[in-house]
PDB file of C-alpha atoms in Angstrom:
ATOM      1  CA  UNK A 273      84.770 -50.547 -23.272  1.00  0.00           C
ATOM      2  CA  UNK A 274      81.929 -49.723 -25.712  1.00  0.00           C
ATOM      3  CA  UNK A 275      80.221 -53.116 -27.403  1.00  0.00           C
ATOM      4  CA  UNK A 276      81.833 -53.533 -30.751  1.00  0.00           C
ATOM      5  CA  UNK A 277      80.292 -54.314 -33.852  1.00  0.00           C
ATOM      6  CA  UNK A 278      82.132 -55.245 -37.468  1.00  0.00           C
ATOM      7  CA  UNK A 279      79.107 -54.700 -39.175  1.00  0.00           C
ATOM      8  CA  UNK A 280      80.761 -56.785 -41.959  1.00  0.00           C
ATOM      9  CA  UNK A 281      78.760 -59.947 -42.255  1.00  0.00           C
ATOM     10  CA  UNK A 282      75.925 -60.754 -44.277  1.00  0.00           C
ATOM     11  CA  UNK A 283      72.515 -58.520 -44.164  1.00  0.00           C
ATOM     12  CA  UNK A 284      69.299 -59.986 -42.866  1.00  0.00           C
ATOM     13  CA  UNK A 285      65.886 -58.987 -42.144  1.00  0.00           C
ATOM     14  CA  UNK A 286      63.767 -58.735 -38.516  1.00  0.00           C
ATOM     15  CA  UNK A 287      60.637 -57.611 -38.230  1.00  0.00           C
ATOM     16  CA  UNK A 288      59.536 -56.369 -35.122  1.00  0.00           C
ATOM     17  CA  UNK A 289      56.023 -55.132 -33.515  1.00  0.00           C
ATOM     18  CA  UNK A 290      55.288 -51.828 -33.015  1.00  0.00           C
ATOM     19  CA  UNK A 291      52.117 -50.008 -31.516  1.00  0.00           C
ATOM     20  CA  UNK A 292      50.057 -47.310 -33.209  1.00  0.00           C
ATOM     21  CA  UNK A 293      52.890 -44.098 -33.068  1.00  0.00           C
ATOM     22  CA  UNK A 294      52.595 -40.621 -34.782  1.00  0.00           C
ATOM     23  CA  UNK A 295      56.300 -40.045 -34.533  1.00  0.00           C
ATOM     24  CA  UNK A 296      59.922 -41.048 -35.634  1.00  0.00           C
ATOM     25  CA  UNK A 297      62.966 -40.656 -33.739  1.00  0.00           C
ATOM     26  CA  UNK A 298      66.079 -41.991 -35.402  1.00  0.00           C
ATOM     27  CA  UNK A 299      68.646 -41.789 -32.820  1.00  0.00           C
ATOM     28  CA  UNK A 300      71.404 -43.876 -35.236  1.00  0.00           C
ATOM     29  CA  UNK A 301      72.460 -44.113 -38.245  1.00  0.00           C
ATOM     30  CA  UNK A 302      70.710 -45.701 -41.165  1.00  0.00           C
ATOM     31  CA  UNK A 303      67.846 -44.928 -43.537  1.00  0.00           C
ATOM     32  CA  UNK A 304      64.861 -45.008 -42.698  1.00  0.00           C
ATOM     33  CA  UNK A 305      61.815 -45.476 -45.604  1.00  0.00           C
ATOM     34  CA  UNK A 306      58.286 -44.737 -44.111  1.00  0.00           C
ATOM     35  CA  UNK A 307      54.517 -45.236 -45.928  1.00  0.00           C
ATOM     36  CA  UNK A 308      51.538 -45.062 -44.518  1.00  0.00           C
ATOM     37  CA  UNK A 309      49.327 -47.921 -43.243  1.00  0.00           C
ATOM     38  CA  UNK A 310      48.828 -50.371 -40.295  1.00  0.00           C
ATOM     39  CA  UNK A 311      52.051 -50.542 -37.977  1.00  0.00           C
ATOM     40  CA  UNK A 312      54.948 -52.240 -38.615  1.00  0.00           C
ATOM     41  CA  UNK A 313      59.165 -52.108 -38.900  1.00  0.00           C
ATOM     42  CA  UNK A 314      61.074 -53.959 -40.665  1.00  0.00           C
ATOM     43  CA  UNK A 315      64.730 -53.847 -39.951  1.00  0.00           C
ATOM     44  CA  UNK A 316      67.792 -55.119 -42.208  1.00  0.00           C
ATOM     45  CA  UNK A 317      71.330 -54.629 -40.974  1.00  0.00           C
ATOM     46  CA  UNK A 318      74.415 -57.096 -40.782  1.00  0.00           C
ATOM     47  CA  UNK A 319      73.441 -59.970 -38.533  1.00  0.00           C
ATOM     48  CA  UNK A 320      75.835 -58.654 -35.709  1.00  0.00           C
ATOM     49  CA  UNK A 321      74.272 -55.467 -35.544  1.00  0.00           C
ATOM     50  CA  UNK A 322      70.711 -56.192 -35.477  1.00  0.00           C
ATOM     51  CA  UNK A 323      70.923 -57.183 -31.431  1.00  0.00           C
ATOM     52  CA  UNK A 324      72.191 -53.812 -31.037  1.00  0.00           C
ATOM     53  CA  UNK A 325      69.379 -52.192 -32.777  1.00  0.00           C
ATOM     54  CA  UNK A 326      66.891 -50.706 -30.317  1.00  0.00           C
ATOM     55  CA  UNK A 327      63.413 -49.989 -31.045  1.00  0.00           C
ATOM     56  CA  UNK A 328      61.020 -48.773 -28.678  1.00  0.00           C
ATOM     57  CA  UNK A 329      57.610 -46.748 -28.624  1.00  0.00           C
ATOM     58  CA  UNK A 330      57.861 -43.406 -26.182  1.00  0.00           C
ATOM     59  CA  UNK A 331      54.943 -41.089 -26.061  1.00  0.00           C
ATOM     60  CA  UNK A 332      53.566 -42.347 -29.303  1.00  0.00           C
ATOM     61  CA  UNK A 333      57.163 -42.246 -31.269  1.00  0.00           C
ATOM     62  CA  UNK A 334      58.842 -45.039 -32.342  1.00  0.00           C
ATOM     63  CA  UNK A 335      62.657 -44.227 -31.049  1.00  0.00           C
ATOM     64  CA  UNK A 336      65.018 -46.659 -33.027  1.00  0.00           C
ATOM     65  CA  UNK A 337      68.358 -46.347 -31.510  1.00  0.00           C
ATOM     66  CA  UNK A 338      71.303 -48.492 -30.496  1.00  0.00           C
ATOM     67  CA  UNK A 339      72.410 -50.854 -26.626  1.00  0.00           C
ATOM     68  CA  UNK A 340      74.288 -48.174 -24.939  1.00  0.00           C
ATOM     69  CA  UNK A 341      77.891 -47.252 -26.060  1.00  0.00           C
ATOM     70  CA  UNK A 342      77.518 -49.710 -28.709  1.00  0.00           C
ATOM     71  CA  UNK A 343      80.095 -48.569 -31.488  1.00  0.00           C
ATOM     72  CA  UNK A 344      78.752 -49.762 -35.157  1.00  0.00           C
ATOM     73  CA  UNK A 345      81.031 -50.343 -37.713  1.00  0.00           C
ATOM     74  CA  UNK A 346      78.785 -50.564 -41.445  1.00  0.00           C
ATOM     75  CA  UNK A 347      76.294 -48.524 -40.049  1.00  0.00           C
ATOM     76  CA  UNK A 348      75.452 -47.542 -43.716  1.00  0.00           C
ATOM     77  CA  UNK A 349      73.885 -50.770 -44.616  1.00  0.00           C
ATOM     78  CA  UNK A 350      71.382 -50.271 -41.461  1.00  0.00           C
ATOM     79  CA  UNK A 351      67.833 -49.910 -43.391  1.00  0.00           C
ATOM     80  CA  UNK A 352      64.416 -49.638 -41.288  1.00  0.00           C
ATOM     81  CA  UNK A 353      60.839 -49.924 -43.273  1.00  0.00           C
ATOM     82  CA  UNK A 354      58.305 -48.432 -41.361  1.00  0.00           C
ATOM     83  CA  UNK A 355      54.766 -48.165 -42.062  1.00  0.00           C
ATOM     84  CA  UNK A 356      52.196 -45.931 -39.721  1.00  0.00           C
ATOM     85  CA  UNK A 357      48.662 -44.769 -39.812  1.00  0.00           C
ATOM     86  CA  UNK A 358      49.546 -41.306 -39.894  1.00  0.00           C
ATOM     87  CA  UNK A 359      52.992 -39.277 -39.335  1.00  0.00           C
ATOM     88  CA  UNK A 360      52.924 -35.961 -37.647  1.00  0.00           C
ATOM     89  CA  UNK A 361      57.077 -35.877 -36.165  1.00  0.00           C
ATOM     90  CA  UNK A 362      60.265 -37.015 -37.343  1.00  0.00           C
ATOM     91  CA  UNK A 363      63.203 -36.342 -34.856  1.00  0.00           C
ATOM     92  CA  UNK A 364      66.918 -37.489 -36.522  1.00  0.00           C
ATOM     93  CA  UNK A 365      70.286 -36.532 -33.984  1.00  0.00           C
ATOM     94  CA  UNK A 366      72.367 -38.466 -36.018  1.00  0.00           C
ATOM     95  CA  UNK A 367      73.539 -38.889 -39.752  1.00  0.00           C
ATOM     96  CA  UNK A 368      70.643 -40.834 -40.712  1.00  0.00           C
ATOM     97  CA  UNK A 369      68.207 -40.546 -43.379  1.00  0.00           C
ATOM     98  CA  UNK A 370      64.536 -40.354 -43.164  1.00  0.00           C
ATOM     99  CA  UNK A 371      62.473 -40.286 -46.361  1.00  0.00           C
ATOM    100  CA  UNK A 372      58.167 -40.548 -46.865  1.00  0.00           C
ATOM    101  CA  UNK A 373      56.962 -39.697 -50.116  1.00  0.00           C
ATOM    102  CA  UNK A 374      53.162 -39.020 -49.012  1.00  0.00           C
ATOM    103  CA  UNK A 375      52.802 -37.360 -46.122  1.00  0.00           C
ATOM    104  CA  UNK A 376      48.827 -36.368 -45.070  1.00  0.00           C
ATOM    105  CA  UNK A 377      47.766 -34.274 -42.312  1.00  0.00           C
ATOM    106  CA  UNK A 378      47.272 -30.603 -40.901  1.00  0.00           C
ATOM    107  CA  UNK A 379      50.829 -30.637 -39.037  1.00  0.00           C
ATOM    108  CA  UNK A 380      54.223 -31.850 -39.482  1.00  0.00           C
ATOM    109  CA  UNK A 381      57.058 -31.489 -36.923  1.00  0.00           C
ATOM    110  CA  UNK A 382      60.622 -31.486 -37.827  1.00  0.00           C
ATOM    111  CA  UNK A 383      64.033 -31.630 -35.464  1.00  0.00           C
ATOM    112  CA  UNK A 384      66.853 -32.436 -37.436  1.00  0.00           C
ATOM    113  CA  UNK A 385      70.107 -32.556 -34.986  1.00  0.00           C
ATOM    114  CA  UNK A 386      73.545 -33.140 -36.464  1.00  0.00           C
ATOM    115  CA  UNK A 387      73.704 -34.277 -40.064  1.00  0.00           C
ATOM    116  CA  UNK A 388      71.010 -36.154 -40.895  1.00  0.00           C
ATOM    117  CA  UNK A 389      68.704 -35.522 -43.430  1.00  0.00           C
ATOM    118  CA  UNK A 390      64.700 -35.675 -44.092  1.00  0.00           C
ATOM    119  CA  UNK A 391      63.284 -36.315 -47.331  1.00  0.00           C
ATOM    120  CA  UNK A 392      59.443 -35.887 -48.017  1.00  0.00           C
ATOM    121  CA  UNK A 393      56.294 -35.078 -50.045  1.00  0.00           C
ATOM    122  CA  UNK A 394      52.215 -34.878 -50.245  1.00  0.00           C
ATOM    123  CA  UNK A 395      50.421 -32.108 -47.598  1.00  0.00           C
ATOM    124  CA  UNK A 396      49.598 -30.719 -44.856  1.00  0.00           C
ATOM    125  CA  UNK A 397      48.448 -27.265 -43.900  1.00  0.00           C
ATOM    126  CA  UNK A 398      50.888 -26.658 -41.479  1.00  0.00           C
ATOM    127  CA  UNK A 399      54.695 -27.418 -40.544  1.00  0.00           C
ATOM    128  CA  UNK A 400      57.501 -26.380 -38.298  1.00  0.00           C
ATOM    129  CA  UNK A 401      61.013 -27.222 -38.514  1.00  0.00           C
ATOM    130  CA  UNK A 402      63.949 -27.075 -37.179  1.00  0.00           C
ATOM    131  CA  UNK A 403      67.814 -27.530 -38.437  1.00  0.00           C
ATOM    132  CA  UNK A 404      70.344 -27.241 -35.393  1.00  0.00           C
ATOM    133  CA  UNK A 405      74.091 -28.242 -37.461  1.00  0.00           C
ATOM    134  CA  UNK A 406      74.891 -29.574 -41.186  1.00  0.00           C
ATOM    135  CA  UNK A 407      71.249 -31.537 -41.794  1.00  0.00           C
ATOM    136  CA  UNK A 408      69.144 -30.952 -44.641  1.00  0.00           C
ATOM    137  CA  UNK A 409      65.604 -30.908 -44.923  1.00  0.00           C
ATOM    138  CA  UNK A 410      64.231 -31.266 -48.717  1.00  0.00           C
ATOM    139  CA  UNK A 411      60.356 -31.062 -48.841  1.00  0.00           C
ATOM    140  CA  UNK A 412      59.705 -29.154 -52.320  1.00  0.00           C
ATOM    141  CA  UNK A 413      56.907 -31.943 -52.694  1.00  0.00           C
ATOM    142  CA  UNK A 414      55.497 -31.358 -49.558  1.00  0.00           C
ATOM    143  CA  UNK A 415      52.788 -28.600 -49.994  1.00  0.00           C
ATOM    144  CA  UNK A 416      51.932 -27.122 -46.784  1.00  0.00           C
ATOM    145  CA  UNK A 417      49.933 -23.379 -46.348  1.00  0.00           C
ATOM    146  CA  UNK A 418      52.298 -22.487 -43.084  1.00  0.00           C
ATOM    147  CA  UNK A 419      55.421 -23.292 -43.102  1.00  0.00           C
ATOM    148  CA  UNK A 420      58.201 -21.843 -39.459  1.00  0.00           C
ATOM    149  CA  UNK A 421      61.750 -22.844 -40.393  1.00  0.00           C
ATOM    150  CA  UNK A 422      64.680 -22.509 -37.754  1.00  0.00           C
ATOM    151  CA  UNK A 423      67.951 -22.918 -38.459  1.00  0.00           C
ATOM    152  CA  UNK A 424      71.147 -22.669 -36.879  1.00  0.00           C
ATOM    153  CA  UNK A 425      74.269 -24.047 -38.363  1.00  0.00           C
ATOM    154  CA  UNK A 426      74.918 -24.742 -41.902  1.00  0.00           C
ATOM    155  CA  UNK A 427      71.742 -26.389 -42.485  1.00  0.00           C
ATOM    156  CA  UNK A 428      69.096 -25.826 -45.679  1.00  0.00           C
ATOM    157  CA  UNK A 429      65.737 -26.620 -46.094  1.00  0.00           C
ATOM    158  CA  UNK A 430      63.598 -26.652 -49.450  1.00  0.00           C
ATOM    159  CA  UNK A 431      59.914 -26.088 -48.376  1.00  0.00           C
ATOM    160  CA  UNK A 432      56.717 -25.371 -50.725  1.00  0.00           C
ATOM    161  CA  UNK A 433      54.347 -22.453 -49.142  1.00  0.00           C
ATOM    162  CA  UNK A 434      51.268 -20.883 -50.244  1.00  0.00           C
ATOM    163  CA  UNK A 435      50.139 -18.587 -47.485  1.00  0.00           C
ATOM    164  CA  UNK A 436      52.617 -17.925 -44.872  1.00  0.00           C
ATOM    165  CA  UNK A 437      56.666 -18.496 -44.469  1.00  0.00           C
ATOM    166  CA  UNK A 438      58.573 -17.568 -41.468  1.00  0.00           C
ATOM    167  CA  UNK A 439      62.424 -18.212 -41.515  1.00  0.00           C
ATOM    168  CA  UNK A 440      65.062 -17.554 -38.757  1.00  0.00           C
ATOM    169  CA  UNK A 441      68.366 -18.214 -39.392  1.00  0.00           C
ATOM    170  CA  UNK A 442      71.621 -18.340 -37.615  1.00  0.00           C
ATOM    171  CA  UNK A 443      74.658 -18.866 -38.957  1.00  0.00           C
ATOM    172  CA  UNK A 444      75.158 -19.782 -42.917  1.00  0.00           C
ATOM    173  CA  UNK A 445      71.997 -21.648 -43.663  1.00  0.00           C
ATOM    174  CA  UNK A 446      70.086 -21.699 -46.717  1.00  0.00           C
ATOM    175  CA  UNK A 447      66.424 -21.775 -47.004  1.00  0.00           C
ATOM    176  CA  UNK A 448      64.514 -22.211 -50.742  1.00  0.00           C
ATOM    177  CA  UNK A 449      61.171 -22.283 -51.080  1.00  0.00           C
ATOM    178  CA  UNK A 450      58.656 -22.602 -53.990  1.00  0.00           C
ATOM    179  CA  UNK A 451      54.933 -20.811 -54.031  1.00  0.00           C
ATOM    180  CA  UNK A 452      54.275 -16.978 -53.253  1.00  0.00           C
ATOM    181  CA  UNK A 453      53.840 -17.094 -49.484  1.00  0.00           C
ATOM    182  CA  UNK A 454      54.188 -13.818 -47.508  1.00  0.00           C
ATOM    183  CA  UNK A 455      57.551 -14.661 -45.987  1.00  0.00           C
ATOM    184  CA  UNK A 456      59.281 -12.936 -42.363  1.00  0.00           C
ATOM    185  CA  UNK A 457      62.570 -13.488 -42.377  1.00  0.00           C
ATOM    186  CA  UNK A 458      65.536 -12.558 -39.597  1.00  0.00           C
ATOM    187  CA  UNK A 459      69.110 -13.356 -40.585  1.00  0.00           C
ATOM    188  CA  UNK A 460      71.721 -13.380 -38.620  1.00  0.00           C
ATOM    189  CA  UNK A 461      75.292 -14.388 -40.284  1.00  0.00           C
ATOM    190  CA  UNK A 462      75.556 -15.250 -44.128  1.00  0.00           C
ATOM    191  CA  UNK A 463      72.255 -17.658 -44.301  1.00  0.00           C
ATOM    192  CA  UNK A 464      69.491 -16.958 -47.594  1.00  0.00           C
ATOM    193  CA  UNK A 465      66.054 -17.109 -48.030  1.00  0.00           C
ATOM    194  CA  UNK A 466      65.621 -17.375 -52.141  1.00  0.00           C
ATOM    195  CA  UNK A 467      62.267 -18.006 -54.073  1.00  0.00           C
ATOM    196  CA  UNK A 468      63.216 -20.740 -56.141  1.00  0.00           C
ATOM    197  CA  UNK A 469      62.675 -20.004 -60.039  1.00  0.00           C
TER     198      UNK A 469
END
């Protein structure tokens, strides 16, 4: 039998060590609020699901994830605070919720799995994400000079370009961007590529 959790009790606060990582993985559900600066997570959750929190560094990305099987009931009140140097991926397979307001850097990697979402802004010159199911990616505030988006599912993405845009979709996803990028699309199903106004 999967581990068991209520997640009904009261929240409380752990703050854990990290090492220097360039990458997010949320593998759970929860939000996840990132800023920039020497290492660090904080995580709040109901006090009998923080044991079944996981967090661990792979290959320079912090993977925060759950004991195996574990089943968590109040998963919504599950908040990590994570501060990094610099942040160049965010993974989410999951419904979770990652959000940075001030991203700087020349590249930005994005793999949104499931329904989760990703929330950010500042620069960087170059991006490339991808959307495989329901997830959402909103980055008008996030100026970038590339930008690849891949989509596949019913997935959208709001992106701000000012040189290039390249956008494959597959299935009914929507893609909006801002700026007057030279854009390549390919389209296959009822997806859109609009120029917001």
């Amino acid at each position: 039998m999967p581990n068991a959790a209520s997640g009904a009790g009261e929240v409380t606060s752990e703050q854990r060590t990290i090492s220097d990582v360039t990458g997010i993985d949320l593998a759970t559900s929860g939000t996840v609020d990132v800023s920039t600066g020497p290492p660090s997570l904080t995580v709040e959750a109901p006090a009998d699901l923080l044991p079944l929190l996981t967090s661990e560094v792979s290959g320079g990305t912090l993977v925060l994830s759950v004991e195996d099987r574990a089943v968590l009931r109040g998963a919504s009140r599950i908040h990590y605070t994570v501060t990094v140097p610099s942040l160049e991926r965010i993974v989410i397979s999951g419904a979770g919720t990652v959000r940075h307001p001030d991203i700087r850097g020349s590249s930005l990697t994005v793999d949104i799995e499931g329904s989760g979402d990703v929330v950010v802004g500042g620069s960087v010159d170059e991006q490339v994400v991808s959307v495989h199911g329901s997830g959402s990616y909103e980055a008008a505030g996030l100026a970038t000079k590339i930008t690849e988006i891949r989509i596949s599912g019913s997935g959208e993405a709001d992106v701000t370009v000012s040189d290039s845009l390249t956008v494959d979709v597959s299935g009914s996803g929507d893609v909006t961007y801002r700026g007057s990028p030279k854009v390549q699309q390919h389209i296959s199903g009822t997806g859109e590529v609009t120029q917001a106004r």
